[in-house]
mmCIF file of C-alpha atoms in Angstrom:
data_model
loop_
_atom_site.group_PDB
_atom_site.id
_atom_site.type_symbol
_atom_site.label_atom_id
_atom_site.label_comp_id
_atom_site.label_asym_id
_atom_site.label_seq_id
_atom_site.Cartn_x
_atom_site.Cartn_y
_atom_site.Cartn_z
ATOM 1 C CA MET A 23 0.000 0.000 0.000
ATOM 2 C CA GLN A 24 1.309 3.412 -0.912
ATOM 3 C CA LYS A 25 1.204 6.154 1.734
ATOM 4 C CA THR A 26 1.405 9.807 0.781
ATOM 5 C CA THR A 27 1.972 13.058 2.615
ATOM 6 C CA ALA A 28 1.451 16.458 1.036
ATOM 7 C CA LEU A 29 4.404 18.849 0.922
ATOM 8 C CA SER A 30 3.673 22.226 2.461
ATOM 9 C CA THR A 31 3.839 24.859 -0.261
ATOM 10 C CA GLU A 32 2.971 28.491 -0.800
ATOM 11 C CA ALA A 33 0.223 29.481 -3.227
ATOM 12 C CA ALA A 34 1.332 28.764 -6.783
ATOM 13 C CA PRO A 35 2.315 31.846 -8.753
ATOM 14 C CA GLU A 36 0.082 32.900 -11.612
ATOM 15 C CA ALA A 37 0.720 30.982 -14.847
ATOM 16 C CA VAL A 38 3.290 32.833 -16.898
ATOM 17 C CA PRO A 39 3.502 31.914 -20.586
ATOM 18 C CA HIS A 40 6.984 31.675 -22.028
ATOM 19 C CA PRO A 41 7.886 32.747 -25.557
ATOM 20 C CA GLU A 42 8.381 29.060 -26.380
ATOM 21 C CA GLY A 43 4.780 28.356 -25.332
ATOM 22 C CA VAL A 44 5.179 26.492 -21.998
ATOM 23 C CA SER A 45 3.766 28.136 -18.873
ATOM 24 C CA ASN A 46 5.213 27.686 -15.374
ATOM 25 C CA ASP A 47 2.131 25.663 -14.409
ATOM 26 C CA GLU A 48 2.406 23.358 -17.437
ATOM 27 C CA PHE A 49 6.110 22.808 -16.791
ATOM 28 C CA ARG A 50 5.532 22.120 -13.078
ATOM 29 C CA ALA A 51 2.691 19.666 -13.835
ATOM 30 C CA ALA A 52 4.742 17.806 -16.454
ATOM 31 C CA LEU A 53 7.823 17.416 -14.235
ATOM 32 C CA SER A 54 5.748 16.379 -11.207
ATOM 33 C CA ARG A 55 5.321 13.032 -12.993
ATOM 34 C CA LEU A 56 9.029 12.286 -12.557
ATOM 35 C CA ALA A 57 9.561 10.427 -9.276
ATOM 36 C CA ALA A 58 12.577 11.612 -7.308
ATOM 37 C CA GLY A 59 14.467 10.484 -4.254
ATOM 38 C CA VAL A 60 14.416 12.822 -1.257
ATOM 39 C CA VAL A 61 17.741 14.097 0.047
ATOM 40 C CA LEU A 62 18.514 16.322 3.014
ATOM 41 C CA VAL A 63 21.403 18.658 2.145
ATOM 42 C CA THR A 64 23.189 20.002 5.227
ATOM 43 C CA ALA A 65 26.122 22.231 6.034
ATOM 44 C CA HIS A 66 27.792 23.758 9.075
ATOM 45 C CA ASP A 67 28.447 27.503 9.083
ATOM 46 C CA PRO A 68 31.434 28.007 11.404
ATOM 47 C CA ASP A 69 31.102 31.799 11.157
ATOM 48 C CA ASP A 70 27.550 31.947 12.549
ATOM 49 C CA GLY A 71 27.845 32.594 16.275
ATOM 50 C CA PRO A 72 30.359 31.296 18.800
ATOM 51 C CA ASN A 73 29.866 27.612 17.911
ATOM 52 C CA GLY A 74 28.681 28.088 14.364
ATOM 53 C CA ALA A 75 25.269 26.982 13.118
ATOM 54 C CA ASP A 76 23.838 24.130 11.099
ATOM 55 C CA ALA A 77 21.614 24.601 8.056
ATOM 56 C CA GLY A 78 19.629 22.113 6.025
ATOM 57 C CA MET A 79 17.144 21.835 3.187
ATOM 58 C CA THR A 80 15.132 19.110 1.507
ATOM 59 C CA ALA A 81 16.068 18.514 -2.135
ATOM 60 C CA THR A 82 14.667 16.292 -4.857
ATOM 61 C CA SER A 83 16.907 17.593 -7.661
ATOM 62 C CA PHE A 84 19.976 15.534 -6.775
ATOM 63 C CA MET A 85 21.917 13.039 -8.871
ATOM 64 C CA SER A 86 25.296 11.471 -9.518
ATOM 65 C CA VAL A 87 27.181 12.923 -12.487
ATOM 66 C CA SER A 88 30.507 11.077 -12.517
ATOM 67 C CA LEU A 89 32.081 7.919 -11.152
ATOM 68 C CA ASP A 90 35.684 8.992 -11.727
ATOM 69 C CA PRO A 91 36.014 11.368 -10.000
ATOM 70 C CA PRO A 92 32.956 10.707 -7.817
ATOM 71 C CA LEU A 93 30.693 13.740 -8.362
ATOM 72 C CA VAL A 94 27.108 14.595 -7.486
ATOM 73 C CA VAL A 95 24.994 17.651 -8.275
ATOM 74 C CA VAL A 96 22.223 19.343 -6.308
ATOM 75 C CA SER A 97 19.992 22.131 -7.578
ATOM 76 C CA LEU A 98 19.411 25.008 -5.144
ATOM 77 C CA ARG A 99 17.157 28.028 -5.525
ATOM 78 C CA THR A 100 19.539 30.925 -6.240
ATOM 79 C CA GLY A 101 19.729 33.251 -3.250
ATOM 80 C CA SER A 102 18.363 30.671 -0.793
ATOM 81 C CA ARG A 103 20.023 30.222 2.596
ATOM 82 C CA MET A 104 21.686 26.983 1.421
ATOM 83 C CA ASP A 105 22.848 28.510 -1.875
ATOM 84 C CA ASP A 106 24.433 31.424 -0.018
ATOM 85 C CA LEU A 107 26.029 29.134 2.571
ATOM 86 C CA LEU A 108 27.494 26.724 0.000
ATOM 87 C CA ASP A 109 28.915 29.718 -1.855
ATOM 88 C CA GLU A 110 30.999 30.463 1.269
ATOM 89 C CA GLN A 111 31.346 27.002 2.846
ATOM 90 C CA PRO A 112 32.640 24.412 0.354
ATOM 91 C CA ARG A 113 31.993 21.322 2.508
ATOM 92 C CA TRP A 114 28.502 19.896 2.869
ATOM 93 C CA ALA A 115 26.613 16.621 3.178
ATOM 94 C CA ALA A 116 23.697 14.793 1.591
ATOM 95 C CA SER A 117 21.602 12.272 3.540
ATOM 96 C CA MET A 118 19.331 10.130 1.340
ATOM 97 C CA LEU A 119 16.175 9.780 3.393
ATOM 98 C CA ALA A 120 14.329 6.553 4.168
ATOM 99 C CA GLU A 121 10.566 6.142 3.825
ATOM 100 C CA ASN A 122 10.067 6.577 7.578
ATOM 101 C CA GLN A 123 11.678 10.053 7.526
ATOM 102 C CA VAL A 124 8.728 11.973 6.046
ATOM 103 C CA ARG A 125 8.586 14.276 9.098
ATOM 104 C CA ILE A 126 12.238 15.264 8.643
ATOM 105 C CA ALA A 127 11.761 15.914 4.919
ATOM 106 C CA GLY A 128 8.693 18.050 5.571
ATOM 107 C CA ARG A 129 10.332 20.083 8.298
ATOM 108 C CA PHE A 130 13.307 21.050 6.147
ATOM 109 C CA ALA A 131 11.104 21.767 3.098
ATOM 110 C CA MET A 132 8.878 24.360 4.780
ATOM 111 C CA LYS A 133 9.104 27.917 3.513
ATOM 112 C CA GLY A 134 9.391 30.439 6.344
ATOM 113 C CA ARG A 135 10.378 27.578 8.615
ATOM 114 C CA ILE A 136 11.677 27.742 12.137
ATOM 115 C CA SER A 137 15.127 29.208 12.716
ATOM 116 C CA ASP A 138 18.218 27.219 11.743
ATOM 117 C CA ARG A 139 19.127 26.987 15.435
ATOM 118 C CA LEU A 140 15.934 25.013 16.193
ATOM 119 C CA LEU A 141 15.716 23.100 12.916
ATOM 120 C CA PHE A 142 17.817 20.140 14.117
ATOM 121 C CA GLU A 143 16.505 20.230 17.688
ATOM 122 C CA ASP A 144 14.851 16.774 17.745
ATOM 123 C CA VAL A 145 16.430 15.301 14.598
ATOM 124 C CA PRO A 146 18.985 12.604 15.451
ATOM 125 C CA TYR A 147 22.286 13.105 13.628
ATOM 126 C CA ARG A 148 26.019 12.805 13.976
ATOM 127 C CA ARG A 149 28.540 15.360 12.793
ATOM 128 C CA GLY A 150 30.531 14.545 9.663
ATOM 129 C CA GLU A 151 34.241 14.147 10.281
ATOM 130 C CA VAL A 152 35.204 15.687 6.922
ATOM 131 C CA SER A 153 32.447 18.252 6.346
ATOM 132 C CA GLY A 154 31.391 19.091 9.890
ATOM 133 C CA ALA A 155 27.819 18.955 8.551
ATOM 134 C CA PRO A 156 24.979 17.053 10.223
ATOM 135 C CA LEU A 157 24.609 13.480 8.889
ATOM 136 C CA ILE A 158 21.049 12.291 9.506
ATOM 137 C CA ASP A 159 20.687 9.077 11.533
ATOM 138 C CA GLY A 160 18.591 6.435 9.803
ATOM 139 C CA ALA A 161 19.309 7.766 6.297
ATOM 140 C CA LEU A 162 19.855 5.129 3.616
ATOM 141 C CA THR A 163 23.155 6.656 2.509
ATOM 142 C CA VAL A 164 25.205 9.608 3.657
ATOM 143 C CA LEU A 165 27.707 11.497 1.499
ATOM 144 C CA GLU A 166 30.158 14.188 2.543
ATOM 145 C CA CYS A 167 31.083 16.500 -0.320
ATOM 146 C CA ARG A 168 33.266 19.431 -1.330
ATOM 147 C CA THR A 169 31.984 21.922 -3.887
ATOM 148 C CA GLU A 170 33.886 21.636 -7.165
ATOM 149 C CA GLN A 171 31.779 23.932 -9.332
ATOM 150 C CA ARG A 172 28.734 26.223 -9.168
ATOM 151 C CA ILE A 173 26.636 26.873 -12.260
ATOM 152 C CA VAL A 174 23.935 29.544 -12.105
ATOM 153 C CA THR A 175 21.179 28.757 -14.595
ATOM 154 C CA GLY A 176 17.665 30.179 -14.632
ATOM 155 C CA ASP A 177 16.487 30.689 -11.057
ATOM 156 C CA HIS A 178 18.681 27.907 -9.615
ATOM 157 C CA THR A 179 22.326 27.167 -8.901
ATOM 158 C CA LEU A 180 23.691 23.721 -9.733
ATOM 159 C CA VAL A 181 26.267 22.793 -7.098
ATOM 160 C CA VAL A 182 28.639 20.047 -8.243
ATOM 161 C CA GLY A 183 30.228 18.282 -5.287
ATOM 162 C CA ARG A 184 33.109 15.844 -5.115
ATOM 163 C CA VAL A 185 32.173 12.976 -2.819
ATOM 164 C CA LEU A 186 34.795 12.721 -0.079
ATOM 165 C CA THR A 187 33.131 10.023 2.031
ATOM 166 C CA ALA A 188 30.208 7.680 1.414
ATOM 167 C CA SER A 189 28.587 5.430 3.969
ATOM 168 C CA VAL A 190 25.645 3.083 4.031
ATOM 169 C CA PRO A 191 24.683 2.892 7.706
ATOM 170 C CA GLY A 192 23.996 -0.567 9.090
ATOM 171 C CA GLY A 193 20.387 -1.650 9.387
ATOM 172 C CA SER A 194 19.100 0.366 6.431
ATOM 173 C CA GLY A 195 19.358 -2.502 3.929
ATOM 174 C CA ASP A 196 15.668 -3.482 4.054
ATOM 175 C CA VAL A 197 14.236 0.045 4.303
ATOM 176 C CA ALA A 198 12.766 1.670 1.180
ATOM 177 C CA PRO A 199 13.694 5.175 0.062
ATOM 178 C CA LEU A 200 11.458 8.188 0.524
ATOM 179 C CA ALA A 201 10.242 9.394 -2.870
ATOM 180 C CA TYR A 202 8.545 12.547 -4.144
ATOM 181 C CA PHE A 203 5.951 12.230 -6.905
ATOM 182 C CA ARG A 204 3.093 14.491 -8.071
ATOM 183 C CA GLY A 205 3.595 16.953 -5.230
ATOM 184 C CA ARG A 206 3.625 14.410 -2.396
ATOM 185 C CA TYR A 207 6.076 12.323 -0.426
ATOM 186 C CA ARG A 208 5.587 8.661 -1.212
ATOM 187 C CA GLN A 209 6.374 5.736 1.018
ATOM 188 C CA LEU A 210 7.009 2.900 -1.385
ATOM 189 C CA GLY A 211 6.962 0.022 1.095
ATOM 190 C CA GLN A 212 9.537 -2.712 1.447
ATOM 191 C CA SER A 213 12.255 -2.643 -1.190
ATOM 192 C CA GLY A 214 13.788 -5.688 -2.697
#
């Protein structure tokens, strides 16, 4: 059985036709049919306060781009907190969320969310040895990365990261990934 949870969103902007004939609404509806894994991108800002601060955001535009060297890319809204932080802080992490981590995904996806200082308050994590970023406990896979390249395109920045460490935590072998499809988180059930 497939469980779904709606993602909290703001009101959709008015449809804007493009010269090529595709409106924002048409484009959004078409791409919502592409299922995506849900990743929590995190970073530690050592310059924010006496002990620094952690930041995180839910992403579904994440993929591998190279095996040699090992590279991944994440798409961030240009000017977002995470985009600005990764422009200054080159080390970050990506935790690929499991189906039972819907609450975590939703919390970090909210617009106008709670402050960064409270964001991780009841989210179990360990600190990455290489990145210093929070690595989410229970995630299917955790990567620590260093930014290799930033490409600003349209209203997003593509951040290409070299994978410095990769781990598959024990006990996550029989847990399915959290997916995002047609505007909702999807719990796919047992994998295998």
